[in-house]
Coordinates of C-alpha atoms in Angstrom, one line a residue:
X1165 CA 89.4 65.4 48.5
X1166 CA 93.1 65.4 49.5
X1167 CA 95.3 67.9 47.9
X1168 CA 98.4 66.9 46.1
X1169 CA 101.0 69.2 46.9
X1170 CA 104.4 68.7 45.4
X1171 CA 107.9 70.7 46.8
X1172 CA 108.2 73.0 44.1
X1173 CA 104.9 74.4 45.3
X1174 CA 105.3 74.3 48.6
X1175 CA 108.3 75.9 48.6
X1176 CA 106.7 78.7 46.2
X1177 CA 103.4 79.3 48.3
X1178 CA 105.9 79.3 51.9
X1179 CA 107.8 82.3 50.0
X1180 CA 105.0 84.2 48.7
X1181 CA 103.5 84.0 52.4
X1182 CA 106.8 84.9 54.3
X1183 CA 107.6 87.7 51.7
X1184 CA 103.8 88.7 52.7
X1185 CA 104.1 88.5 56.4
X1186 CA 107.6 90.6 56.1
X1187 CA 106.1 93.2 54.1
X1188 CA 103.4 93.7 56.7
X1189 CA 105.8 93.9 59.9
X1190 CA 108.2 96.5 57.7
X1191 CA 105.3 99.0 56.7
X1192 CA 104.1 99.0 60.3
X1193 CA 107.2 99.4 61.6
X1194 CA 108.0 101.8 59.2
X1195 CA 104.5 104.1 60.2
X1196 CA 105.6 103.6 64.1
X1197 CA 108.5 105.2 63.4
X1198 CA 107.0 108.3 61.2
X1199 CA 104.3 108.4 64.2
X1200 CA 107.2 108.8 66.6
X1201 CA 109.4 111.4 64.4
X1202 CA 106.2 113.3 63.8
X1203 CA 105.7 113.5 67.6
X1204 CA 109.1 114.7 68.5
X1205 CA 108.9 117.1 65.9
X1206 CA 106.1 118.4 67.3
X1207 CA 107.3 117.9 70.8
X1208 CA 110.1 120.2 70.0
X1209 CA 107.9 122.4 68.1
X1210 CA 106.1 123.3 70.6
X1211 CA 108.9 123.7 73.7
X1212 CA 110.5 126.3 71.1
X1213 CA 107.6 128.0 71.0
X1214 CA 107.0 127.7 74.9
X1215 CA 110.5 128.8 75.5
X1216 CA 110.2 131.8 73.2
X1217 CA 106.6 133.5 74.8
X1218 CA 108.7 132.6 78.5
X1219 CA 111.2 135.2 76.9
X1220 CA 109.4 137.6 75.5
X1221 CA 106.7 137.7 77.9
X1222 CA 107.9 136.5 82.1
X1223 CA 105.4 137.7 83.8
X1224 CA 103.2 135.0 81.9
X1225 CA 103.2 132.4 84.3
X1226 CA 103.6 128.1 83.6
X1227 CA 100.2 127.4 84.3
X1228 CA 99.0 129.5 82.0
X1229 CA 100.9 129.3 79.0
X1230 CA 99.6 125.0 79.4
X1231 CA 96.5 126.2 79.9
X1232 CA 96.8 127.7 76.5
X1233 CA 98.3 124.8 74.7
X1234 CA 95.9 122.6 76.4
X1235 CA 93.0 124.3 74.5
X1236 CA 91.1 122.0 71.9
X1237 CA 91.0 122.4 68.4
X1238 CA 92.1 125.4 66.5
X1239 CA 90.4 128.1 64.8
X1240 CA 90.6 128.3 60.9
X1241 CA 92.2 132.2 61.4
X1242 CA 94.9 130.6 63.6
X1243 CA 95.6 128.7 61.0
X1244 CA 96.0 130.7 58.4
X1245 CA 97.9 132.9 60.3
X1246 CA 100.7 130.2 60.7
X1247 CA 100.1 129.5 57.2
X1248 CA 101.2 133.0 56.1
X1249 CA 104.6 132.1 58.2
X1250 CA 105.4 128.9 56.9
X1251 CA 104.4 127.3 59.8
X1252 CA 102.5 123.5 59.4
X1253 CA 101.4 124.4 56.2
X1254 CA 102.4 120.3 54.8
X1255 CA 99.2 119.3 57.4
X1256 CA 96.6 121.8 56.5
X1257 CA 94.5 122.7 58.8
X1258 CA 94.7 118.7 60.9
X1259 CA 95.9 119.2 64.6
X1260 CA 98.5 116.5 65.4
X1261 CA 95.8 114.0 67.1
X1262 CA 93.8 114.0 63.7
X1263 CA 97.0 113.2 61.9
X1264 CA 97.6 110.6 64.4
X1265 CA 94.5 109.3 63.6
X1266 CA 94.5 109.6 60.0
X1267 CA 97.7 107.5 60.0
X1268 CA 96.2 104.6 62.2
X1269 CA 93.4 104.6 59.3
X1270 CA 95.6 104.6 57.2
X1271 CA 97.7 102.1 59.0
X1272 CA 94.7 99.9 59.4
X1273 CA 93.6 99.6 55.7
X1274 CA 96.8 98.8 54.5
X1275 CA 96.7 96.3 56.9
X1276 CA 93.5 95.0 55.4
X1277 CA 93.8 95.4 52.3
X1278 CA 97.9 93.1 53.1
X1279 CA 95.5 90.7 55.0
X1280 CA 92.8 89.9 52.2
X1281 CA 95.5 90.2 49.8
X1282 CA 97.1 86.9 51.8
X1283 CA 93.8 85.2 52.5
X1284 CA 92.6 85.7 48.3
X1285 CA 96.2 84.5 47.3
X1286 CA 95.5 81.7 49.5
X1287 CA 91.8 81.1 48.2
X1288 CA 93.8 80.9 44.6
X1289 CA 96.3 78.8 45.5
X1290 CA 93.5 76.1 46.7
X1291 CA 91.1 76.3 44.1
X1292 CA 94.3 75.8 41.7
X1293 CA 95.4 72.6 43.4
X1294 CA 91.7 71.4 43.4
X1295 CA 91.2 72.1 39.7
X1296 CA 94.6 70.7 39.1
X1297 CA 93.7 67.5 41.8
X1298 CA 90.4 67.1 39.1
X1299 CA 92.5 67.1 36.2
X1300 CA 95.1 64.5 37.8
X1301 CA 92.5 62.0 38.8
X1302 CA 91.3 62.5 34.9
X1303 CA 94.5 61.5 33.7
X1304 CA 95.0 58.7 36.1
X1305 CA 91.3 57.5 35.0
X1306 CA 93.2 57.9 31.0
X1307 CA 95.7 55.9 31.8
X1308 CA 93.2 53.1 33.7
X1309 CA 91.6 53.3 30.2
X1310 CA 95.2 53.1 28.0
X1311 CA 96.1 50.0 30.5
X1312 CA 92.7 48.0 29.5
X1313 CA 93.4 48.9 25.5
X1314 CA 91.3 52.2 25.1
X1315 CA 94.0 54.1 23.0
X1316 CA 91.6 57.1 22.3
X1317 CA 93.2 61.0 22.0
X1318 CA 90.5 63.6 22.8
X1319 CA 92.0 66.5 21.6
X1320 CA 89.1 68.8 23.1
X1321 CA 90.4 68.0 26.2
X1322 CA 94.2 69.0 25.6
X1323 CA 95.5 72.3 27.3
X1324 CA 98.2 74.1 27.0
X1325 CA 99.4 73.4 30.0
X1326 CA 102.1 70.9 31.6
X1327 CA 99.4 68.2 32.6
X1328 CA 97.9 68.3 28.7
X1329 CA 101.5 67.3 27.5
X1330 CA 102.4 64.6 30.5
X1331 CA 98.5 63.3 28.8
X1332 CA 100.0 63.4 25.2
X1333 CA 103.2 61.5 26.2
X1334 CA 101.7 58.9 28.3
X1335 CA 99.6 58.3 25.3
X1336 CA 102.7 58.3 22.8
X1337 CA 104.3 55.8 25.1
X1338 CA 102.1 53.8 26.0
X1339 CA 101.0 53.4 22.3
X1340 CA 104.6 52.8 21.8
X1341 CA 104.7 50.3 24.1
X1342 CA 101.6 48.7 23.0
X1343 CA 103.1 48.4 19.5
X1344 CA 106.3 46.9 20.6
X1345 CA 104.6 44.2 22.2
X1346 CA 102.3 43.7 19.3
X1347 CA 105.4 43.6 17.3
X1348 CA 107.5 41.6 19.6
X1349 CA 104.0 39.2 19.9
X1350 CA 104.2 38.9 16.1
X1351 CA 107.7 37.9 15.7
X1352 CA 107.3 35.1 17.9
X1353 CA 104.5 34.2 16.5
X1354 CA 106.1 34.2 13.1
X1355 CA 109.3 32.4 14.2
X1356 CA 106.9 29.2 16.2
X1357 CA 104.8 29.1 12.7
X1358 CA 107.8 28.6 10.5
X1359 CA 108.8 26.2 13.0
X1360 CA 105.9 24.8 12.7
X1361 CA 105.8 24.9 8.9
X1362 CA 109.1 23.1 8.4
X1363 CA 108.3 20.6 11.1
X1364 CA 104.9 20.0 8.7
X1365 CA 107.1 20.0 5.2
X1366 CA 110.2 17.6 6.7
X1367 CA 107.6 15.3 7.7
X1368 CA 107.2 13.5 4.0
X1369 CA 111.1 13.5 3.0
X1370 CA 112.0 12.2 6.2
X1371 CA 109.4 9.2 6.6
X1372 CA 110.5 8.9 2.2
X1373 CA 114.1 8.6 3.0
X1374 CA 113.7 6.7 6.4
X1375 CA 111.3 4.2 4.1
X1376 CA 114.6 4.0 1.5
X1377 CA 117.1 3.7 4.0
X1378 CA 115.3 0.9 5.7
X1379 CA 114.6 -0.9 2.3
X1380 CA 118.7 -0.2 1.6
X1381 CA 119.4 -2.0 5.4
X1382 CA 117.0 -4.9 5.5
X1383 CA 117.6 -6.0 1.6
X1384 CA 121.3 -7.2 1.1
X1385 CA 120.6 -8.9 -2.3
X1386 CA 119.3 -5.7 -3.5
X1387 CA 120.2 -5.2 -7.2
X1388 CA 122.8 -2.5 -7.4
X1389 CA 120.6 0.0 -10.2
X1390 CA 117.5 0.0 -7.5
X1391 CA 120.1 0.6 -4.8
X1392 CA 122.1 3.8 -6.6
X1393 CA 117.8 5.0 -7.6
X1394 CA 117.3 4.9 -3.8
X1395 CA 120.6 6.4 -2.9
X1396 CA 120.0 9.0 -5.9
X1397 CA 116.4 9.8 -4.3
X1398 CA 117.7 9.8 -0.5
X1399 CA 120.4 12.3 -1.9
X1400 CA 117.7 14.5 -3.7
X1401 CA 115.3 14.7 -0.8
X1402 CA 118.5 15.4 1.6
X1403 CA 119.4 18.5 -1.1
X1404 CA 115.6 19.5 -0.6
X1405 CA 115.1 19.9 2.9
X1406 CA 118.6 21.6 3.0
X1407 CA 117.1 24.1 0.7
X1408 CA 114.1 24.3 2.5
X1409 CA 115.5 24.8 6.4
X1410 CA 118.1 27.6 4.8
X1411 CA 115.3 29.4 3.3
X1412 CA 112.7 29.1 6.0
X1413 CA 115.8 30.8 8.2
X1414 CA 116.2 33.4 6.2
X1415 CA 112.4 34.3 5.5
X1416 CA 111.7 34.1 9.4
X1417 CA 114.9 36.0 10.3
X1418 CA 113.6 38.6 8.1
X1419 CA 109.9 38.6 9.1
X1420 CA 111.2 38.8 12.7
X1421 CA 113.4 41.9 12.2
X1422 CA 116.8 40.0 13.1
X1423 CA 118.3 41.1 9.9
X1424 CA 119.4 44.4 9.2
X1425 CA 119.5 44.6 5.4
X1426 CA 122.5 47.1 4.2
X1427 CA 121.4 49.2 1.3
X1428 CA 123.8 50.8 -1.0
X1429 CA 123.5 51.8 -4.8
X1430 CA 123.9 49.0 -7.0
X1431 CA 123.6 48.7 -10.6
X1432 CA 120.6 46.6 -12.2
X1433 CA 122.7 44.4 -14.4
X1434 CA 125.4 44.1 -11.7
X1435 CA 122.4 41.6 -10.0
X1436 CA 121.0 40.3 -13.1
X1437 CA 124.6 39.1 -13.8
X1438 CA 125.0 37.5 -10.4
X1439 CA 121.7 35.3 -11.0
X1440 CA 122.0 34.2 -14.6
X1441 CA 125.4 33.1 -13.3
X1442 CA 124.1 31.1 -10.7
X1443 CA 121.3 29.7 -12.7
X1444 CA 122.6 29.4 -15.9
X1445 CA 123.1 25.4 -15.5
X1446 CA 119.5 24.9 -14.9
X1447 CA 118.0 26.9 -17.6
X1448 CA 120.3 24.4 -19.7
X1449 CA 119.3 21.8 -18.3
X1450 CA 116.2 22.5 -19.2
X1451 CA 116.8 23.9 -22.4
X1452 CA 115.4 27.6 -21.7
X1453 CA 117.4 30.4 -23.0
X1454 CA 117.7 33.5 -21.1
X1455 CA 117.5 36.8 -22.7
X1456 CA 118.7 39.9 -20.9
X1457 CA 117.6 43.5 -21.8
X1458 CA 119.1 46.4 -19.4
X1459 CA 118.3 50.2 -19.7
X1460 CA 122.3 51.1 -19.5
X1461 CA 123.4 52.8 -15.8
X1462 CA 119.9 51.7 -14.2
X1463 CA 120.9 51.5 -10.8
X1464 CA 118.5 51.0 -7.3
X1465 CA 119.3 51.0 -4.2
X1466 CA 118.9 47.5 -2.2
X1467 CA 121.3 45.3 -0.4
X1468 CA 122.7 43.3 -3.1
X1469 CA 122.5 40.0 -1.2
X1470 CA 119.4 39.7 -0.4
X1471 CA 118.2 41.1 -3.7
X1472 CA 120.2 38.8 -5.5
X1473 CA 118.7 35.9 -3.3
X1474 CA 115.3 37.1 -4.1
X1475 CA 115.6 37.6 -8.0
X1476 CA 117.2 34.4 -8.2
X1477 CA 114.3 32.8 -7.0
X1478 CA 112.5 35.0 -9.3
X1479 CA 113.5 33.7 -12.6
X1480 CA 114.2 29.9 -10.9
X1481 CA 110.3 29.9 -10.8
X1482 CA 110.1 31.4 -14.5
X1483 CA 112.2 28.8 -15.9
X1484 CA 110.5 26.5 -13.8
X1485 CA 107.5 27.1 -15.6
X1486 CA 108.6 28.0 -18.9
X1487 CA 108.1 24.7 -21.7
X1488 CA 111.4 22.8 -23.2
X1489 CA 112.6 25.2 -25.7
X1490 CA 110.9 28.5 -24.3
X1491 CA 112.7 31.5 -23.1
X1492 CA 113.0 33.5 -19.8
X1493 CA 113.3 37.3 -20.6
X1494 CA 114.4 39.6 -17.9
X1495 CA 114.7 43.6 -18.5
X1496 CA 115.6 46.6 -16.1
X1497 CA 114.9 50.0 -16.7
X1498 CA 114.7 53.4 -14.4
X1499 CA 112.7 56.9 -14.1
X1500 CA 112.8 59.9 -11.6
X1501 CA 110.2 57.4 -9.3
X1502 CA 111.6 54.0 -9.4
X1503 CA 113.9 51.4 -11.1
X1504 CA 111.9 48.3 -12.5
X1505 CA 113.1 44.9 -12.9
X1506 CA 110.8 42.2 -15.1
X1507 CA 110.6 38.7 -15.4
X1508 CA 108.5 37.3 -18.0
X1509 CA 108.9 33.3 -18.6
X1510 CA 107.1 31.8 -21.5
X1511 CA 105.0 29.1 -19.6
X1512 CA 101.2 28.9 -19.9
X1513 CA 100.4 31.3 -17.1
X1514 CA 98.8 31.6 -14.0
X1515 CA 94.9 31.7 -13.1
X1516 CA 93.6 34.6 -11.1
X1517 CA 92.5 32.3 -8.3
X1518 CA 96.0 30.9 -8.1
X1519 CA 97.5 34.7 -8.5
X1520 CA 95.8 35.7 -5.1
X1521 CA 97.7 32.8 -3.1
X1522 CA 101.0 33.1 -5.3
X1523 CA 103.3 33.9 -2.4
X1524 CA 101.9 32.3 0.4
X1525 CA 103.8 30.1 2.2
X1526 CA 104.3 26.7 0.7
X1527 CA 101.7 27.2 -1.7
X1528 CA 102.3 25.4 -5.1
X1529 CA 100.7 26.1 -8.1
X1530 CA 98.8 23.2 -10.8
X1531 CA 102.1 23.7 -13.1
X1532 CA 104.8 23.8 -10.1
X1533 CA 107.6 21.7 -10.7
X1534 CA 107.7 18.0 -9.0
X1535 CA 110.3 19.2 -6.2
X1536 CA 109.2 22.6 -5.2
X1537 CA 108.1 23.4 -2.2
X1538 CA 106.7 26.9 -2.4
X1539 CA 108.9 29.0 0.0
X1540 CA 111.0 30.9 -3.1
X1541 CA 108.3 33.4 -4.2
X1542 CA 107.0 34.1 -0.4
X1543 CA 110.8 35.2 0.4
X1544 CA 111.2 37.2 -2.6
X1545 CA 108.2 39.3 -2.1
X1546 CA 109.4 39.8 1.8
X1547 CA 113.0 40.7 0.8
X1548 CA 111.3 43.1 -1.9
X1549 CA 108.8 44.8 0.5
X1550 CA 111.4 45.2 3.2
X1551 CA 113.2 47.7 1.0
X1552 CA 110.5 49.8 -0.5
X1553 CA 109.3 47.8 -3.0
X1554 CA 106.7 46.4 -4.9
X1555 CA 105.9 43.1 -6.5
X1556 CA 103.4 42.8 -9.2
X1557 CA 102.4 39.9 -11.6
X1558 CA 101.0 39.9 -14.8
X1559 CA 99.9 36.7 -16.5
X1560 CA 97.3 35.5 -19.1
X1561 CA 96.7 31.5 -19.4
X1562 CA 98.7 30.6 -22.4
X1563 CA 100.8 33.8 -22.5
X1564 CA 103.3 33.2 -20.2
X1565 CA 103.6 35.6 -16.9
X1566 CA 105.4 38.8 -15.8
X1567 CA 107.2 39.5 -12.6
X1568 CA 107.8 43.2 -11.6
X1569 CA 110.1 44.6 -9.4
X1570 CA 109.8 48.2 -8.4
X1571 CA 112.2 49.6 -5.8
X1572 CA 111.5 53.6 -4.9
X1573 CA 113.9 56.1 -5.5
X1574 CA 114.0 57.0 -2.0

């Protein structure tokens, strides 16, 4: 197994050795030069003395004053006796060769004991880079595993240590990453099927108005009432796929994350105003009444737009389904959780089958009106959602149905 070494560790392991190596050279250099002071000090010790006994005593001759200091060893009553003078009393009762050699023992253990020191440093610093070689082909084995969609954490395997946390971010990243490009894959996927879905719904208005128009081209003599119906109907579908292309747009810009919805505090009745206003000509036209019931100051916090679009589409579908004569009722009220807008039309309500599938996509229920398409209620719920709501409905056959909006206090 090859060993990974990176420069910070080189350059740690090259300064521990050289601070090793220098430490060496400087305390046997530094015992050299105590061995060499001890022996002049000695040296000098002992001409003193040789030049004193010359003194006192010249009839002693040279040769026998070495032969004297050539004798081996000492006795412990010479010793003593220099003792009680003062005299080498710091080296006991050692001659200067046996301190010579105690010194080159101890000169050669230290010199050991440096050495193994090195070599078990050494030892350390290979059996860390193995163990930390083991634990780099484990994470590069992990992220084999992330790259072929194993996102699994085993936290009995995280350290404390700097590879445990480069293991915990690879993991957040690449999770990250992996849910971008889920995300990413979704919005496409959601912008080609509402393509697709508006391709499928401008099919039938445009073969309808293309059958119309060609009616209106080939057949001069046509009677002018059949020619303003056909006009009337190419104007009607015209109006309808208009409708539907600006709503599709805004449901899969908002399913795709392109808009950025601005949420400030608005005031419950401030929206409810905006749609009765806007719709107020087709409840007429209808003859359904709208009656309006706010909790005073009831306030949430949406962006108005886009909750206005999605209320109005709200009570367009109650009055929709509400009977010549009936009523759409629409209430707001707040608490410390939440702020609640309802809907209730008068109509003869919804089946639990047809409750599930209520805001899918183009889905149109057994009493939807002859021109709807079934995109209104799928965009309200999304613009709902997107801001911390909640949609829930309510209905009993031959009891009408509820709509409730409930945007978090958050």
């Amino acid at each position: 197994m090859r060993l990974r070494w990176n420069e910070e560790l080189k350059k740690l392991i090259r300064g521990v050795i050289l601070f090793l190596v220098a430490a060496v050279l400087l305390a046997n250099l530094g015992l050299g030069v105590f061995k060499n002071r001890m022996r002049r000090d000695y040296t000098a010790l002992a001409a003193g003395v040789l030049e004193n006994v010359r003194q006192a005593y010249p009839q002693v001759s040279e040769e026998q004053l070495f032969r004297l200091l050539d004798v081996p060893g000492a006795t412990e009553e010479g010793w003593e006796i220099l003792a009680r003078y003062g005299i080498f009393t710091e080296y006991g009762s050692r001659t200067l060769e046996r301190q010579e050699e105690r010194l080159l023992r101890f000169q050669m253990g230290m010199n050991a004991i440096l050495l193994l020191t090195i070599f078990l440093g050494i030892l350390a610093i290979i059996i860390y880079l193995q163990r930390r070689q083991h634990r780099i082909e484990e994470l590069q084995r992990y992220m084999e595993k992330l790259s072929r969609g194993n996102y699994c954490l085993n936290l009995e395997e995280n350290n404390d240590d700097e590879l445990s946390g480069l293991r915990n971010e690879v993991y957040r990243l690449t999770v990250q990453l992996k849910e971008s490009a889920a995300l990413e894959q979704g919005r496409r996927q959601a912008l080609a099927d509402s393509v697709a879905n508006i391709s499928h719904q401008l099919k039938t208005p445009m073969t309808s108005m293309t059958i119309l128009l060609d009616n209106l081209t080939e057949n001069e003599e046509m009677d002018r009432i059949t020619r303003h119906r056909f006009l009337t109907e190419v104007r009607r579908q015209l109006m309808g796929m208009s409708w539907l292309i600006a709503n599709m747009l805004k449901l899969s810009r908002l399913e795709a994350g392109v808009v950025e919805l601005q949420r400030t505090s608005v005031e419950a009745g401030q929206l409810v105003e905006k749609c009765t206003a806007r719709l107020q000509t087709a409840a007429e036209w209808k003859a359904v009444g709208l009656e309006v019931r706010l909790q005073p100051g009831a306030a949430l916090y949406v962006d108005e737009n886009w909750t206005v679009e999605a209320l109005c589409n709200i009570i367009k579908n109650a009055i929709e389904h509400s009977p010549e004569g009936g009523s759409v009722r629409i209430s707001a009220s707040e608490n410390e959780i939440y702020t609640k807008i309802c809907v209730a039309d008068s109509g003869s309500g919804i089946s639990g089958e047809e409750r599930e599938r209520l805001f899918q996509r183009f889905y149109r229920g057994s009493n939807a009106a002859q021109d709807s398409i079934g995109i209104g209620l799928a965009l309200a719920k999304e613009v709902v959602e997107q801001q911390h709501g909640h949609i829930q409905v309510e209905s009993k056959e031959g009891e009408g149905t509820v709509f409730s909006l409930r945007f978090m206090k958050i």
